[in-house]
Structure formats: structure tokens, C-alpha cells
Amino acid sequence: MAGEFEFAGIKEIVRAESVRRKKWYEGKPILSMLLLGLIIAGCLNCSLIMTKDPSYMDLQNYNVPPNREFLFGTDTMGRDIFSMIWYGGRISLFIGIVSTVISTVTAVIFGAFSGSAPVWADRFLMRLTEILLSVPGLLAVIFMQAVLGEANVYSISLVIGITSWMSIAKVVRTEVRKLRSSEYVIAARCMGGNFFYILRAHLAPNFVSSIMFMAAMNVRSAIVAESTLSFMGIGLPVEVISWGSMLSLAENALLANSWWMILIPGGFLIVTLLCITDIGNYLRKNMNRMESNL
Amino acid sequence: MGRRILCFLLSIFLLSAVTFYMARIAPGDPLVSYYGDRAEKMSPKERKWAEEKLGLDDPITVQYIRWLERAFHGDFGISYKYKTDAVDVIKGRAGNTLILGGIGFVLIFVLSLLLGVLCAWNEERLLDRMICKIGTAASCIPEFWLSLVLILIFSVNLRLLPSSGAYTVGGEGEISDRIRHLILPMVVVVASHLWYYAYMVRNRLLEEVRADYVLLARSKGLRKRSIMFRHCLWNMMPSYLSIMAVSVSHILGGTYIVETVFSYPGLGTLAYESARYQDYNLLMVLCLMSGILVILCNMAAQMINEMIDPRMRTAPVMSKSRKSRPPEAAGKAGK
């Protein structure tokens, strides 16, 4: 019997279905990116899109509902809302971005400084941030705006920027605290790298992913803060067109029951905010993928 | 305990000093709020007399020390605009804000727990995903715009609810009238904060459900419902409570905007007016009040944590509770 094998059959090779590769667009917030891109492009190229001069007050056609000539209607001062949306969007987005840059830079420097300072200074600085953090943000903004007096685009961005850096600073500080005694930071310090060099070359790459989402959310809250301030009459004056100052005419709109003056600028505002949130959420999920243990 | 009280007093003192100096350095004429338009027509001599009468001609530091001295005796000066004691002006308004903010807070507290549990129970199912989407969208809507749209729908077009004030003139005592005036502002206050806390509850619960003790409880044969409510929910309570304690100031800050939109006679409109018209004494009392509230809430949060979870006794609790907030916190902080 030796040497004889019974032929039992060949086991078929199971051809495993090759794992379908993800298309480039899967899992990415395509719709939000597209919408946000459209809005930004429209605002940047507003001179091509606008059908009317946004600041011209057409006193014959005030408070006109949307029609062929005035696509989104006109406001109570006779200005064309369609043109104002694109023209004013630039200022709203500008304020959002500038104040985020201000707050993020402040937060990174403050956080890194506090993280690498001796313990007592760190404790003091963090106490300070906690106190500042517990003041309702908008109240602080209102108060500072009252102190600065007449608002313009830059002063508003500044005020919003310096009232919203605290939470990012705390995150940066925690990360820096973790990193500061690691070998490569010590090595860099031994070789004479100064504070800003170490921050840029060694510390920043480590915390950039965790503050990305917060920075995106700061853009969002800055835009909201600007529009709220302008709406309440302590932000941008009515002549400076932004989405917020367009809404500051809302009281008149309510009296005249003209829905287009409230819904259209607000709609643009909210779509922009939603897009930013969506992209921010995507950033967070993608960046923090390693940390999740679920 | 002694150290804590010292800290508290020190912060109050610093807050009062900062507010005082900032308000006085700010451009603007406090005489306008006292004398109205007449202030602009005053001759220099009259002006000087008026400033002397209100004690505004001394250096700021002297004014501050004088204010401090009086404040220790319980005298916070008179409101320039209302010409009566600042504390009395506030007393008349505080009730309204307390009703709006207090009921709003309770509603947010209960609803966010319910919504969070509902989401965590149906994790990744249709209901959960739908609530998450709607909640994210709702949290993007600025408070003032939501109020505007609600006014547009319910009071301008449907004529169901009043658009402003806390009561109809003459009907101050009627409860039904009060409630009707309260509905719209309340909806805005709750809607704009609810998702933020509900999302936190959901995420904490999802973390909790994955812990080992849940597996043990399951293998012992406990029912899902009792694990969820008896164990998971209780375990996340400390962090939830401490966040809710800190949130008091945020919810109050939110009611301020809502109050101004609905011209609801509360502290928010008062603070706004006093900051705009340089009503120094009133502004100081309001700032101090909100400062004290904020600090008390933070202390309460710390105390709750220490009571429930002894591990937190030495660690700085504020940073702990902040870290456990959902990442949405960053977005809201500026709000």
C-alpha cells in the first residue's frame, strides 16, 4: 500500500474577493467642500456676479420681493440683496479667517510658553485661561467692542480673535507639556535652538492635528460672533455690507413682513457654517484616527 | 476651604478693578446717560459742576478706591440712567432672567440626558444618525437668527405668539400671559444649547458602554436596560454634572442675546444698555454678579466632582472637566 495515495480531489483555491479600494471621494465631505468652494469663489469674484451696485440705494425699488430684476429682492433701503450677498460675504469670511489666525497664533504661543514654563508659572497662566474661559464669550466681545468704540473690520476681527484663543491654548499646553521632556526637544535645546525654532520644528508638528478641528470651529464661531454683533448694532455699521449687517435691518423686515431680508442672508450664513462644521468634523476624524481605541 | 475663599475674594477684586478701569478709559460720556440730551448743551462750567456732583472729576484710582469703600458698606451707587439705586434696578429685572435662564437650564439638563441616552441606545442606527445630523445642523444656527425666524413665523405671519416683552402692559400678574411671552425665547435658548450637551452625553455613554464591567454585567445576565440606566448613566454623571455646573454661565450668556432680540426685560438688556451708555455703577454690579456666579459655579463643579469621585481631589478639576467635553467645545467657546 505504501506509495499509493487515494486521490481525494483538489481543494479549490478560494479566490478572495479583492478588497474594493476606496474611491478618492469616499468618506470625504464632498458636498460641503463643493458648496463652500462655490460660496468662496462667488464672494471672491463678486464683481463678475453682481447685477447691481451693492451699496446703491434705489429709493424707487425698496422692499421689493424677489423677482426677475432683483433676484433676491431689495432691502428696506433699496439695495439689491443678491449683489450684497456676494459682496458682503467677503467681509464675513475675511473676519472669520483673520480672527481665527489671530486666536490660533495667540493660542499656540501662549500654550507653548505655558507648557514649557516652570510649574508655578504654568499653573498661574492656566488659572488665568480658566478664568477667561469661563466668561461668556459674547459678553466679553460686547464689552471690548464698547471700549474700542466705533467698529471696523479689523477691530472686530481683533476683538473676536483675542476672546477665543483660550480653549486652543489649553490643548496646546497639554501637548507641549507631554513633549517637552522628550529626547529630541532636549537635544534641540542643547544645540541652542531657541523657543520659536523648537516650537516650529518639533512641537508644532505634534499638536497641529489636534488643534486643526478647533481652528475650523473658531472660524465658524467668529462668523457667528460677527453677525451677532452687527445684528445687535455694535458690530459693523449698516453701510459696511456683511451678512451680519444685512441682518441688522431685520427689525424693519419684521415690521414689513419681508421674509427675504431675513431668510436669504441667514440661509447663506448657515450653509457656510454647516459646510465648515462638516469639514471640521472630517478633519477631526481623520487626524485622530490613531487615538481612538473603539 | 480657606484657600478657596481667598481665591474667590481675590478674583472678585481683580474683576472689579479691571471692569472699573476699562469702563472709565472707554470713550463715551457718562453725563449723557444721566442728563440725556441736555448733557450736550451744557456750558463748561455746568459740566464741571455736574462731574463734581457725580464724582467723575477725580483720578480713576481715587474714584475706584471710593467705589470700593462704598461697596464694602453695601452701597453700589445709583444708576445714572434710572436715577435710583443700582441694586434696585437689578432686582426688578433679575426675576425675569432667572425664569428664562432657570427653566431653560432645567429643560436643557433633562432633555439633553434623554436625547443622549436615546442616541446611545440606538447607536449608529437610523434614529441616532438622524438626530446627530439634525443636531449638528441646529447647533450651526445663530441664536439671533433663529429668534428672528421664529418671530417671523409665529408672531408676524401666524399671529399666535407675542414677539417681545415679558408680559402685556397691564397684565403683569397673569400667568398664562407670561407663559405665552416665554415660549419663543425659551425655545431659542433650549434649541441653541441642547445638542451640545446631548452630544456630550451620547459620546460619554458610548465610551462607557465599551467598558469591561458592561461585559461582566451582561454575562451575569443583567438586562440591557438596567445596565444602561443603573450603571452606565451613573458612571458618567460626575462629568456631566460638572459640565452642567460650568455651563450655567454659558447658558446665561446665551439668554443675553435672546433677551435683546425679544426685548425681554432681563439682565441681558440691562447689561447691554449700561455698557453702551456708560452707566458705570450699574455695569459694575452686573459684572460683579456674573463674575460671582461664574466662580461659584466652577466651585460647585469642583465640589460635586470631589464628592462623587475621590480620585479628583488633588487634580485641578477645571482642566479635567474641560478635557472631557466633546471637541465641539472649541466651537462653542467663542459663542
mmCIF file of N, CA, C and O in Angstrom, chain B residues 37-86:
data_model
loop_
_atom_site.group_PDB
_atom_site.id
_atom_site.type_symbol
_atom_site.label_atom_id
_atom_site.label_comp_id
_atom_site.label_asym_id
_atom_site.label_seq_id
_atom_site.Cartn_x
_atom_site.Cartn_y
_atom_site.Cartn_z
ATOM 1 N N ASP B 37 -30.060 114.198 26.573
ATOM 2 C CA ASP B 37 -29.531 115.084 25.544
ATOM 3 C C ASP B 37 -29.068 116.426 26.091
ATOM 4 O O ASP B 37 -28.278 117.113 25.463
ATOM 5 N N ARG B 38 -29.544 116.781 27.267
ATOM 6 C CA ARG B 38 -29.153 118.064 27.826
ATOM 7 C C ARG B 38 -27.647 118.160 28.009
ATOM 8 O O ARG B 38 -27.075 119.240 27.978
ATOM 9 N N ALA B 39 -27.002 116.999 28.227
ATOM 10 C CA ALA B 39 -25.574 116.983 28.516
ATOM 11 C C ALA B 39 -24.783 117.646 27.406
ATOM 12 O O ALA B 39 -23.750 118.277 27.643
ATOM 13 N N GLU B 40 -25.277 117.546 26.183
ATOM 14 C CA GLU B 40 -24.508 118.106 25.065
ATOM 15 C C GLU B 40 -24.584 119.625 25.030
ATOM 16 O O GLU B 40 -23.727 120.281 24.462
ATOM 17 N N LYS B 41 -25.628 120.182 25.621
ATOM 18 C CA LYS B 41 -25.792 121.645 25.540
ATOM 19 C C LYS B 41 -25.193 122.354 26.745
ATOM 20 O O LYS B 41 -25.292 123.568 26.866
ATOM 21 N N MET B 42 -24.600 121.586 27.660
ATOM 22 C CA MET B 42 -24.093 122.206 28.882
ATOM 23 C C MET B 42 -22.906 123.115 28.600
ATOM 24 O O MET B 42 -22.083 122.825 27.742
ATOM 25 N N SER B 43 -22.824 124.176 29.380
ATOM 26 C CA SER B 43 -21.633 125.023 29.288
ATOM 27 C C SER B 43 -20.521 124.322 30.074
ATOM 28 O O SER B 43 -20.803 123.476 30.927
ATOM 29 N N PRO B 44 -19.267 124.679 29.817
ATOM 30 C CA PRO B 44 -18.162 124.010 30.529
ATOM 31 C C PRO B 44 -18.310 124.108 32.039
ATOM 32 O O PRO B 44 -17.977 123.166 32.752
ATOM 33 N N LYS B 45 -18.861 125.250 32.501
ATOM 34 C CA LYS B 45 -18.998 125.426 33.934
ATOM 35 C C LYS B 45 -20.015 124.428 34.512
ATOM 36 O O LYS B 45 -19.762 123.760 35.514
ATOM 37 N N GLU B 46 -21.135 124.322 33.816
ATOM 38 C CA GLU B 46 -22.167 123.384 34.255
ATOM 39 C C GLU B 46 -21.636 121.954 34.242
ATOM 40 O O GLU B 46 -21.898 121.156 35.137
ATOM 41 N N ARG B 47 -20.885 121.663 33.208
ATOM 42 C CA ARG B 47 -20.303 120.325 33.084
ATOM 43 C C ARG B 47 -19.435 119.997 34.281
ATOM 44 O O ARG B 47 -19.524 118.910 34.843
ATOM 45 N N LYS B 48 -18.606 120.986 34.605
ATOM 46 C CA LYS B 48 -17.683 120.765 35.705
ATOM 47 C C LYS B 48 -18.469 120.491 36.988
ATOM 48 O O LYS B 48 -18.154 119.570 37.748
ATOM 49 N N TRP B 49 -19.509 121.283 37.171
ATOM 50 C CA TRP B 49 -20.332 121.124 38.370
ATOM 51 C C TRP B 49 -20.960 119.731 38.395
ATOM 52 O O TRP B 49 -20.961 119.034 39.418
ATOM 53 N N ALA B 50 -21.474 119.312 37.227
ATOM 54 C CA ALA B 50 -22.134 118.012 37.163
ATOM 55 C C ALA B 50 -21.143 116.889 37.432
ATOM 56 O O ALA B 50 -21.437 115.938 38.167
ATOM 57 N N GLU B 51 -19.951 117.026 36.852
ATOM 58 C CA GLU B 51 -18.946 115.975 37.058
ATOM 59 C C GLU B 51 -18.546 115.894 38.517
ATOM 60 O O GLU B 51 -18.354 114.817 39.067
ATOM 61 N N GLU B 52 -18.448 117.081 39.121
ATOM 62 C CA GLU B 52 -18.073 117.104 40.528
ATOM 63 C C GLU B 52 -19.153 116.427 41.370
ATOM 64 O O GLU B 52 -18.866 115.669 42.285
ATOM 65 N N LYS B 53 -20.388 116.695 40.986
ATOM 66 C CA LYS B 53 -21.507 116.153 41.757
ATOM 67 C C LYS B 53 -21.510 114.619 41.686
ATOM 68 O O LYS B 53 -21.774 113.937 42.665
ATOM 69 N N LEU B 54 -21.200 114.093 40.495
ATOM 70 C CA LEU B 54 -21.194 112.641 40.338
ATOM 71 C C LEU B 54 -19.847 112.035 40.720
ATOM 72 O O LEU B 54 -19.656 110.825 40.637
ATOM 73 N N GLY B 55 -18.895 112.891 41.090
ATOM 74 C CA GLY B 55 -17.602 112.369 41.499
ATOM 75 C C GLY B 55 -16.777 111.851 40.343
ATOM 76 O O GLY B 55 -16.024 110.888 40.481
ATOM 77 N N LEU B 56 -16.932 112.462 39.160
ATOM 78 C CA LEU B 56 -16.227 111.946 37.991
ATOM 79 C C LEU B 56 -14.973 112.743 37.674
ATOM 80 O O LEU B 56 -14.281 112.464 36.705
ATOM 81 N N ASP B 57 -14.687 113.790 38.488
ATOM 82 C CA ASP B 57 -13.552 114.643 38.112
ATOM 83 C C ASP B 57 -12.245 114.186 38.749
ATOM 84 O O ASP B 57 -11.187 114.649 38.379
ATOM 85 N N ASP B 58 -12.316 113.262 39.686
ATOM 86 C CA ASP B 58 -11.085 112.791 40.331
ATOM 87 C C ASP B 58 -10.357 111.796 39.437
ATOM 88 O O ASP B 58 -10.930 111.274 38.493
ATOM 89 N N PRO B 59 -9.077 111.547 39.743
ATOM 90 C CA PRO B 59 -8.370 110.482 39.001
ATOM 91 C C PRO B 59 -9.068 109.134 39.194
ATOM 92 O O PRO B 59 -9.753 108.921 40.211
ATOM 93 N N ILE B 60 -8.857 108.242 38.215
ATOM 94 C CA ILE B 60 -9.611 106.992 38.239
ATOM 95 C C ILE B 60 -9.343 106.188 39.506
ATOM 96 O O ILE B 60 -10.253 105.621 40.098
ATOM 97 N N THR B 61 -8.075 106.203 39.937
ATOM 98 C CA THR B 61 -7.745 105.388 41.104
ATOM 99 C C THR B 61 -8.494 105.879 42.340
ATOM 100 O O THR B 61 -9.019 105.089 43.121
ATOM 101 N N VAL B 62 -8.574 107.193 42.472
ATOM 102 C CA VAL B 62 -9.312 107.747 43.614
ATOM 103 C C VAL B 62 -10.775 107.316 43.535
ATOM 104 O O VAL B 62 -11.379 106.878 44.520
ATOM 105 N N GLN B 63 -11.317 107.421 42.306
ATOM 106 C CA GLN B 63 -12.710 107.006 42.131
ATOM 107 C C GLN B 63 -12.896 105.546 42.512
ATOM 108 O O GLN B 63 -13.878 105.164 43.134
ATOM 109 N N TYR B 64 -11.913 104.736 42.092
ATOM 110 C CA TYR B 64 -12.040 103.303 42.350
ATOM 111 C C TYR B 64 -12.016 103.005 43.831
ATOM 112 O O TYR B 64 -12.833 102.232 44.342
ATOM 113 N N ILE B 65 -11.094 103.667 44.529
ATOM 114 C CA ILE B 65 -10.999 103.408 45.967
ATOM 115 C C ILE B 65 -12.280 103.850 46.662
ATOM 116 O O ILE B 65 -12.812 103.161 47.534
ATOM 117 N N ARG B 66 -12.831 105.000 46.192
ATOM 118 C CA ARG B 66 -14.069 105.466 46.788
ATOM 119 C C ARG B 66 -15.186 104.442 46.545
ATOM 120 O O ARG B 66 -15.961 104.114 47.440
ATOM 121 N N TRP B 67 -15.212 103.944 45.317
ATOM 122 C CA TRP B 67 -16.248 102.947 44.986
ATOM 123 C C TRP B 67 -16.116 101.727 45.881
ATOM 124 O O TRP B 67 -17.078 101.198 46.425
ATOM 125 N N LEU B 68 -14.857 101.286 46.045
ATOM 126 C CA LEU B 68 -14.589 100.084 46.834
ATOM 127 C C LEU B 68 -15.058 100.269 48.265
ATOM 128 O O LEU B 68 -15.706 99.404 48.852
ATOM 129 N N GLU B 69 -14.753 101.466 48.774
ATOM 130 C CA GLU B 69 -15.116 101.751 50.157
ATOM 131 C C GLU B 69 -16.633 101.680 50.333
ATOM 132 O O GLU B 69 -17.140 101.081 51.277
ATOM 133 N N ARG B 70 -17.334 102.284 49.362
ATOM 134 C CA ARG B 70 -18.792 102.258 49.469
ATOM 135 C C ARG B 70 -19.327 100.854 49.290
ATOM 136 O O ARG B 70 -20.265 100.429 49.958
ATOM 137 N N ALA B 71 -18.738 100.111 48.370
ATOM 138 C CA ALA B 71 -19.242 98.775 48.062
ATOM 139 C C ALA B 71 -19.162 97.885 49.292
ATOM 140 O O ALA B 71 -20.030 97.052 49.522
ATOM 141 N N PHE B 72 -18.100 98.119 50.106
ATOM 142 C CA PHE B 72 -17.980 97.295 51.309
ATOM 143 C C PHE B 72 -19.116 97.571 52.285
ATOM 144 O O PHE B 72 -19.471 96.738 53.089
ATOM 145 N N HIS B 73 -19.679 98.792 52.185
ATOM 146 C CA HIS B 73 -20.814 99.089 53.043
ATOM 147 C C HIS B 73 -22.123 98.729 52.381
ATOM 148 O O HIS B 73 -23.183 99.108 52.861
ATOM 149 N N GLY B 74 -22.057 98.063 51.250
ATOM 150 C CA GLY B 74 -23.292 97.626 50.595
ATOM 151 C C GLY B 74 -23.926 98.709 49.743
ATOM 152 O O GLY B 74 -25.058 98.578 49.312
ATOM 153 N N ASP B 75 -23.191 99.794 49.481
ATOM 154 C CA ASP B 75 -23.759 100.874 48.682
ATOM 155 C C ASP B 75 -23.071 100.862 47.311
ATOM 156 O O ASP B 75 -21.897 101.190 47.199
ATOM 157 N N PHE B 76 -23.806 100.478 46.298
ATOM 158 C CA PHE B 76 -23.183 100.359 44.984
ATOM 159 C C PHE B 76 -23.469 101.570 44.104
ATOM 160 O O PHE B 76 -23.294 101.527 42.908
ATOM 161 N N GLY B 77 -23.935 102.640 44.700
ATOM 162 C CA GLY B 77 -24.174 103.842 43.915
ATOM 163 C C GLY B 77 -25.486 103.788 43.164
ATOM 164 O O GLY B 77 -26.192 102.787 43.189
ATOM 165 N N ILE B 78 -25.796 104.898 42.489
ATOM 166 C CA ILE B 78 -27.063 104.926 41.766
ATOM 167 C C ILE B 78 -26.804 104.699 40.289
ATOM 168 O O ILE B 78 -25.723 104.941 39.777
ATOM 169 N N SER B 79 -27.821 104.163 39.628
ATOM 170 C CA SER B 79 -27.738 104.008 38.190
ATOM 171 C C SER B 79 -27.942 105.383 37.566
ATOM 172 O O SER B 79 -28.883 106.090 37.899
ATOM 173 N N TYR B 80 -27.021 105.784 36.663
ATOM 174 C CA TYR B 80 -27.129 107.117 36.065
ATOM 175 C C TYR B 80 -28.382 107.237 35.221
ATOM 176 O O TYR B 80 -28.971 108.284 35.104
ATOM 177 N N LYS B 81 -28.782 106.149 34.619
ATOM 178 C CA LYS B 81 -29.897 106.250 33.688
ATOM 179 C C LYS B 81 -31.233 106.213 34.428
ATOM 180 O O LYS B 81 -32.136 106.977 34.128
ATOM 181 N N TYR B 82 -31.337 105.317 35.401
ATOM 182 C CA TYR B 82 -32.627 105.157 36.064
ATOM 183 C C TYR B 82 -32.751 106.018 37.311
ATOM 184 O O TYR B 82 -33.802 106.075 37.931
ATOM 185 N N LYS B 83 -31.642 106.655 37.720
ATOM 186 C CA LYS B 83 -31.625 107.589 38.843
ATOM 187 C C LYS B 83 -32.054 106.947 40.166
ATOM 188 O O LYS B 83 -32.488 107.645 41.075
ATOM 189 N N THR B 84 -32.031 105.633 40.253
ATOM 190 C CA THR B 84 -32.290 105.004 41.541
ATOM 191 C C THR B 84 -31.128 104.083 41.877
ATOM 192 O O THR B 84 -30.204 103.931 41.084
ATOM 193 N N ASP B 85 -31.224 103.470 43.030
ATOM 194 C CA ASP B 85 -30.157 102.597 43.464
ATOM 195 C C ASP B 85 -29.939 101.480 42.453
ATOM 196 O O ASP B 85 -30.897 100.848 41.998
ATOM 197 N N ALA B 86 -28.666 101.232 42.085
ATOM 198 C CA ALA B 86 -28.368 100.246 41.041
ATOM 199 C C ALA B 86 -28.899 98.865 41.420
ATOM 200 O O ALA B 86 -29.408 98.126 40.577
#
